[in-house]
PDB file of C-alpha atoms in Angstrom:
ATOM      1  CA  MET A   9     104.338 139.879 115.010  1.00 53.00           C
ATOM      2  CA  THR A  10     100.875 141.088 115.786  1.00 59.00           C
ATOM      3  CA  ALA A  11      97.550 139.361 116.169  1.00 62.00           C
ATOM      4  CA  THR A  12      96.678 140.440 112.627  1.00 73.00           C
ATOM      5  CA  ASP A  13      99.919 139.210 111.060  1.00 78.00           C
ATOM      6  CA  PRO A  14      98.868 137.399 107.835  1.00 81.00           C
ATOM      7  CA  ALA A  15     101.350 134.559 108.379  1.00 77.00           C
ATOM      8  CA  MET A  16     100.021 133.905 111.885  1.00 77.00           C
ATOM      9  CA  THR A  17      96.429 134.139 110.666  1.00 81.00           C
ATOM     10  CA  ALA A  18      97.164 131.584 107.929  1.00 83.00           C
ATOM     11  CA  LEU A  19      98.889 129.336 110.447  1.00 85.00           C
ATOM     12  CA  ALA A  20      95.893 129.560 112.796  1.00 87.00           C
ATOM     13  CA  HIS A  21      93.517 128.706 109.933  1.00 88.00           C
ATOM     14  CA  SER A  22      95.655 125.708 108.977  1.00 89.00           C
ATOM     15  CA  TRP A  23      95.728 124.478 112.561  1.00 91.00           C
ATOM     16  CA  SER A  24      91.966 124.908 112.761  1.00 93.00           C
ATOM     17  CA  ALA A  25      91.506 122.824 109.591  1.00 93.00           C
ATOM     18  CA  LEU A  26      93.767 120.083 110.955  1.00 93.00           C
ATOM     19  CA  SER A  27      91.846 120.054 114.226  1.00 94.00           C
ATOM     20  CA  LEU A  28      88.557 119.890 112.323  1.00 95.00           C
ATOM     21  CA  LEU A  29      89.756 116.944 110.213  1.00 96.00           C
ATOM     22  CA  HIS A  30      90.962 115.073 113.292  1.00 95.00           C
ATOM     23  CA  GLY A  31      87.691 115.681 115.116  1.00 96.00           C
ATOM     24  CA  ARG A  32      85.591 114.482 112.209  1.00 96.00           C
ATOM     25  CA  ILE A  33      87.637 111.336 111.712  1.00 97.00           C
ATOM     26  CA  GLU A  34      87.653 110.503 115.410  1.00 96.00           C
ATOM     27  CA  SER A  35      83.911 111.098 115.680  1.00 97.00           C
ATOM     28  CA  SER A  36      83.148 108.864 112.675  1.00 98.00           C
ATOM     29  CA  VAL A  37      85.396 106.078 113.884  1.00 98.00           C
ATOM     30  CA  GLU A  38      84.024 106.345 117.427  1.00 97.00           C
ATOM     31  CA  ARG A  39      80.397 106.071 116.274  1.00 98.00           C
ATOM     32  CA  ALA A  40      81.109 103.081 114.054  1.00 98.00           C
ATOM     33  CA  LEU A  41      83.141 101.179 116.660  1.00 98.00           C
ATOM     34  CA  GLN A  42      80.611 101.841 119.422  1.00 98.00           C
ATOM     35  CA  ALA A  43      77.667 100.789 117.261  1.00 98.00           C
ATOM     36  CA  GLU A  44      79.227  97.595 115.941  1.00 97.00           C
ATOM     37  CA  HIS A  45      81.586  96.454 118.707  1.00 97.00           C
ATOM     38  CA  ARG A  46      80.886  98.422 121.924  1.00 96.00           C
ATOM     39  CA  LEU A  47      84.447  99.702 121.643  1.00 97.00           C
ATOM     40  CA  SER A  48      85.665 103.298 121.820  1.00 96.00           C
ATOM     41  CA  ALA A  49      88.226 104.696 119.405  1.00 96.00           C
ATOM     42  CA  ARG A  50      90.741 104.935 122.285  1.00 94.00           C
ATOM     43  CA  GLU A  51      90.082 101.326 123.300  1.00 96.00           C
ATOM     44  CA  TYR A  52      90.581 100.211 119.708  1.00 97.00           C
ATOM     45  CA  SER A  53      93.799 102.228 119.501  1.00 95.00           C
ATOM     46  CA  LEU A  54      95.116 100.682 122.711  1.00 94.00           C
ATOM     47  CA  LEU A  55      94.301  97.135 121.576  1.00 95.00           C
ATOM     48  CA  ASP A  56      95.926  97.849 118.221  1.00 95.00           C
ATOM     49  CA  VAL A  57      99.119  99.252 119.762  1.00 93.00           C
ATOM     50  CA  LEU A  58      99.423  96.378 122.216  1.00 92.00           C
ATOM     51  CA  SER A  59      98.716  93.748 119.549  1.00 92.00           C
ATOM     52  CA  ARG A  60     101.863  94.862 117.722  1.00 89.00           C
ATOM     53  CA  GLN A  61     104.114  93.912 120.651  1.00 84.00           C
ATOM     54  CA  HIS A  62     106.317  90.852 120.473  1.00 69.00           C
ATOM     55  CA  ASP A  63     108.331  88.683 122.829  1.00 68.00           C
ATOM     56  CA  GLY A  64     112.016  89.316 123.122  1.00 63.00           C
ATOM     57  CA  GLU A  65     114.205  92.364 123.598  1.00 62.00           C
ATOM     58  CA  GLY A  66     112.187  95.569 123.417  1.00 61.00           C
ATOM     59  CA  GLY A  67     109.043  93.661 122.499  1.00 67.00           C
ATOM     60  CA  HIS A  68     106.736  94.883 125.239  1.00 78.00           C
ATOM     61  CA  LEU A  69     105.793  98.452 126.059  1.00 81.00           C
ATOM     62  CA  GLN A  70     105.922  99.942 129.519  1.00 80.00           C
ATOM     63  CA  MET A  71     102.824 101.829 130.649  1.00 82.00           C
ATOM     64  CA  ARG A  72     104.412 105.230 129.922  1.00 85.00           C
ATOM     65  CA  GLN A  73     105.197 104.061 126.379  1.00 86.00           C
ATOM     66  CA  VAL A  74     101.602 102.892 125.970  1.00 88.00           C
ATOM     67  CA  ALA A  75     100.382 106.308 127.197  1.00 91.00           C
ATOM     68  CA  ASP A  76     102.565 108.040 124.591  1.00 91.00           C
ATOM     69  CA  ALA A  77     101.377 105.705 121.837  1.00 90.00           C
ATOM     70  CA  VAL A  78      97.670 106.320 122.514  1.00 91.00           C
ATOM     71  CA  VAL A  79      98.189 110.013 123.326  1.00 91.00           C
ATOM     72  CA  LEU A  80      96.793 109.928 126.860  1.00 92.00           C
ATOM     73  CA  SER A  81      98.150 110.823 130.266  1.00 93.00           C
ATOM     74  CA  GLN A  82      99.532 107.934 132.304  1.00 90.00           C
ATOM     75  CA  SER A  83      96.573 108.091 134.693  1.00 92.00           C
ATOM     76  CA  ALA A  84      94.042 108.063 131.838  1.00 94.00           C
ATOM     77  CA  THR A  85      95.911 105.168 130.237  1.00 92.00           C
ATOM     78  CA  THR A  86      95.825 103.235 133.505  1.00 91.00           C
ATOM     79  CA  ARG A  87      92.052 103.741 133.732  1.00 94.00           C
ATOM     80  CA  LEU A  88      91.638 102.644 130.113  1.00 95.00           C
ATOM     81  CA  VAL A  89      93.781  99.546 130.680  1.00 93.00           C
ATOM     82  CA  THR A  90      91.775  98.713 133.811  1.00 94.00           C
ATOM     83  CA  ARG A  91      88.469  98.969 131.898  1.00 95.00           C
ATOM     84  CA  LEU A  92      89.719  96.651 129.176  1.00 96.00           C
ATOM     85  CA  GLU A  93      91.254  94.290 131.718  1.00 95.00           C
ATOM     86  CA  ASP A  94      87.894  94.124 133.525  1.00 96.00           C
ATOM     87  CA  ARG A  95      86.303  93.118 130.200  1.00 96.00           C
ATOM     88  CA  GLY A  96      88.878  90.358 129.768  1.00 97.00           C
ATOM     89  CA  LEU A  97      90.489  92.024 126.752  1.00 96.00           C
ATOM     90  CA  LEU A  98      93.883  92.736 128.359  1.00 93.00           C
ATOM     91  CA  ALA A  99      96.127  91.311 131.039  1.00 88.00           C
ATOM     92  CA  ARG A 100      98.914  92.954 133.020  1.00 86.00           C
ATOM     93  CA  PHE A 101     102.089  91.191 134.069  1.00 82.00           C
ATOM     94  CA  LEU A 102     105.395  92.019 135.742  1.00 80.00           C
ATOM     95  CA  CYS A 103     108.488  92.490 133.666  1.00 74.00           C
ATOM     96  CA  PRO A 104     110.613  89.351 134.141  1.00 73.00           C
ATOM     97  CA  THR A 105     113.857  91.351 134.365  1.00 73.00           C
ATOM     98  CA  ASP A 106     112.593  94.322 136.400  1.00 70.00           C
ATOM     99  CA  ARG A 107     109.885  93.553 138.963  1.00 70.00           C
ATOM    100  CA  ARG A 108     108.971  97.253 139.117  1.00 70.00           C
ATOM    101  CA  GLY A 109     107.973  97.263 135.457  1.00 76.00           C
ATOM    102  CA  ILE A 110     104.399  96.399 134.533  1.00 80.00           C
ATOM    103  CA  TYR A 111     103.496  95.386 131.019  1.00 83.00           C
ATOM    104  CA  THR A 112     100.108  94.996 129.400  1.00 86.00           C
ATOM    105  CA  ASP A 113      99.232  92.436 126.775  1.00 87.00           C
ATOM    106  CA  VAL A 114      96.137  91.740 124.686  1.00 91.00           C
ATOM    107  CA  SER A 115      94.225  88.580 125.618  1.00 93.00           C
ATOM    108  CA  GLU A 116      92.888  86.130 123.042  1.00 94.00           C
ATOM    109  CA  ALA A 117      89.442  87.734 123.469  1.00 96.00           C
ATOM    110  CA  GLY A 118      91.013  91.147 122.882  1.00 95.00           C
ATOM    111  CA  LEU A 119      92.736  89.957 119.720  1.00 95.00           C
ATOM    112  CA  ARG A 120      89.474  88.467 118.412  1.00 97.00           C
ATOM    113  CA  LEU A 121      87.593  91.722 119.108  1.00 98.00           C
ATOM    114  CA  LEU A 122      90.356  93.748 117.478  1.00 97.00           C
ATOM    115  CA  GLU A 123      90.225  91.609 114.338  1.00 97.00           C
ATOM    116  CA  GLU A 124      86.424  91.875 114.229  1.00 98.00           C
ATOM    117  CA  ALA A 125      86.616  95.662 114.705  1.00 98.00           C
ATOM    118  CA  ARG A 126      89.462  96.355 112.262  1.00 98.00           C
ATOM    119  CA  PRO A 127      87.268  96.386 109.108  1.00 98.00           C
ATOM    120  CA  THR A 128      84.756  98.678 110.860  1.00 98.00           C
ATOM    121  CA  HIS A 129      87.572 101.024 111.893  1.00 98.00           C
ATOM    122  CA  ASN A 130      89.158 101.042 108.445  1.00 97.00           C
ATOM    123  CA  THR A 131      85.852 101.611 106.652  1.00 98.00           C
ATOM    124  CA  ALA A 132      84.891 104.483 108.966  1.00 98.00           C
ATOM    125  CA  LEU A 133      88.349 106.020 108.526  1.00 97.00           C
ATOM    126  CA  ARG A 134      88.212 105.735 104.742  1.00 97.00           C
ATOM    127  CA  GLU A 135      84.687 107.178 104.581  1.00 97.00           C
ATOM    128  CA  ALA A 136      85.613 110.111 106.843  1.00 97.00           C
ATOM    129  CA  LEU A 137      88.679 110.872 104.716  1.00 97.00           C
ATOM    130  CA  ASP A 138      86.662 110.615 101.502  1.00 97.00           C
ATOM    131  CA  ARG A 139      84.052 113.068 102.843  1.00 97.00           C
ATOM    132  CA  ALA A 140      86.769 115.477 103.972  1.00 97.00           C
ATOM    133  CA  ALA A 141      88.537 115.242 100.605  1.00 96.00           C
ATOM    134  CA  GLY A 142      85.491 116.917  99.046  1.00 96.00           C
ATOM    135  CA  GLU A 143      86.021 120.066 101.126  1.00 95.00           C
ATOM    136  CA  PRO A 144      88.591 122.517  99.726  1.00 94.00           C
ATOM    137  CA  ALA A 145      89.974 123.460 103.154  1.00 92.00           C
ATOM    138  CA  LEU A 146      90.475 119.819 104.177  1.00 95.00           C
ATOM    139  CA  ALA A 147      91.451 118.179 100.874  1.00 96.00           C
ATOM    140  CA  PRO A 148      95.190 119.038 101.140  1.00 95.00           C
ATOM    141  CA  LEU A 149      95.285 117.548 104.630  1.00 94.00           C
ATOM    142  CA  VAL A 150      93.638 114.343 103.421  1.00 95.00           C
ATOM    143  CA  THR A 151      96.247 114.110 100.690  1.00 94.00           C
ATOM    144  CA  ALA A 152      99.018 114.627 103.244  1.00 93.00           C
ATOM    145  CA  VAL A 153      97.613 111.900 105.502  1.00 92.00           C
ATOM    146  CA  GLU A 154      97.427 109.466 102.610  1.00 91.00           C
ATOM    147  CA  GLU A 155     100.932 110.323 101.422  1.00 92.00           C
ATOM    148  CA  LEU A 156     102.415 109.760 104.875  1.00 89.00           C
ATOM    149  CA  GLN A 157     101.996 106.017 104.418  1.00 75.00           C
ATOM    150  CA  GLY A 158     102.576 106.014 100.685  1.00 65.00           C
ATOM    151  CA  GLU A 159      98.987 104.870 100.270  1.00 51.00           C
ATOM    152  CA  ALA A 160      97.668 104.943  96.749  1.00 51.00           C
ATOM    153  CA  ARG A 161      93.968 105.749  96.664  1.00 49.00           C
ATOM    154  CA  PRO A 162      91.891 103.019  95.058  1.00 49.00           C
ATOM    155  CA  VAL A 163      90.437 103.990  91.718  1.00 38.00           C
TER     156      VAL A 163
END
């Protein structure tokens, strides 16, 4: 393979389109969440992931699992958790069966903010996808994203 190999060029163009779509969606969601709720897209994502935890076996995520879920390094996740904890949106606690394990849970204030922010997030996401669907290079990616969840587009 060479740098001018058509298959590699096509692959690079596809990756570039995927990166562009991701960037546009994240930027739209970030602006909307910041404007309406003083919440970043990463903060929203963290609250959302943690809100899906439950009590019982395997119900809480360890910090490394949280880092994987929000696609951040462990140190960046710790800083993010600390910021949200300082705002009263999260709380950390020790694992009852392993005192070395630290879990994070969403506070009542965090759950309220998440529920207030969810429509803003979803609207910004939908609008960003709709805009991207009008661009020939991005339209197939939008379709793929929608099909991943079996979502039928509203008519």
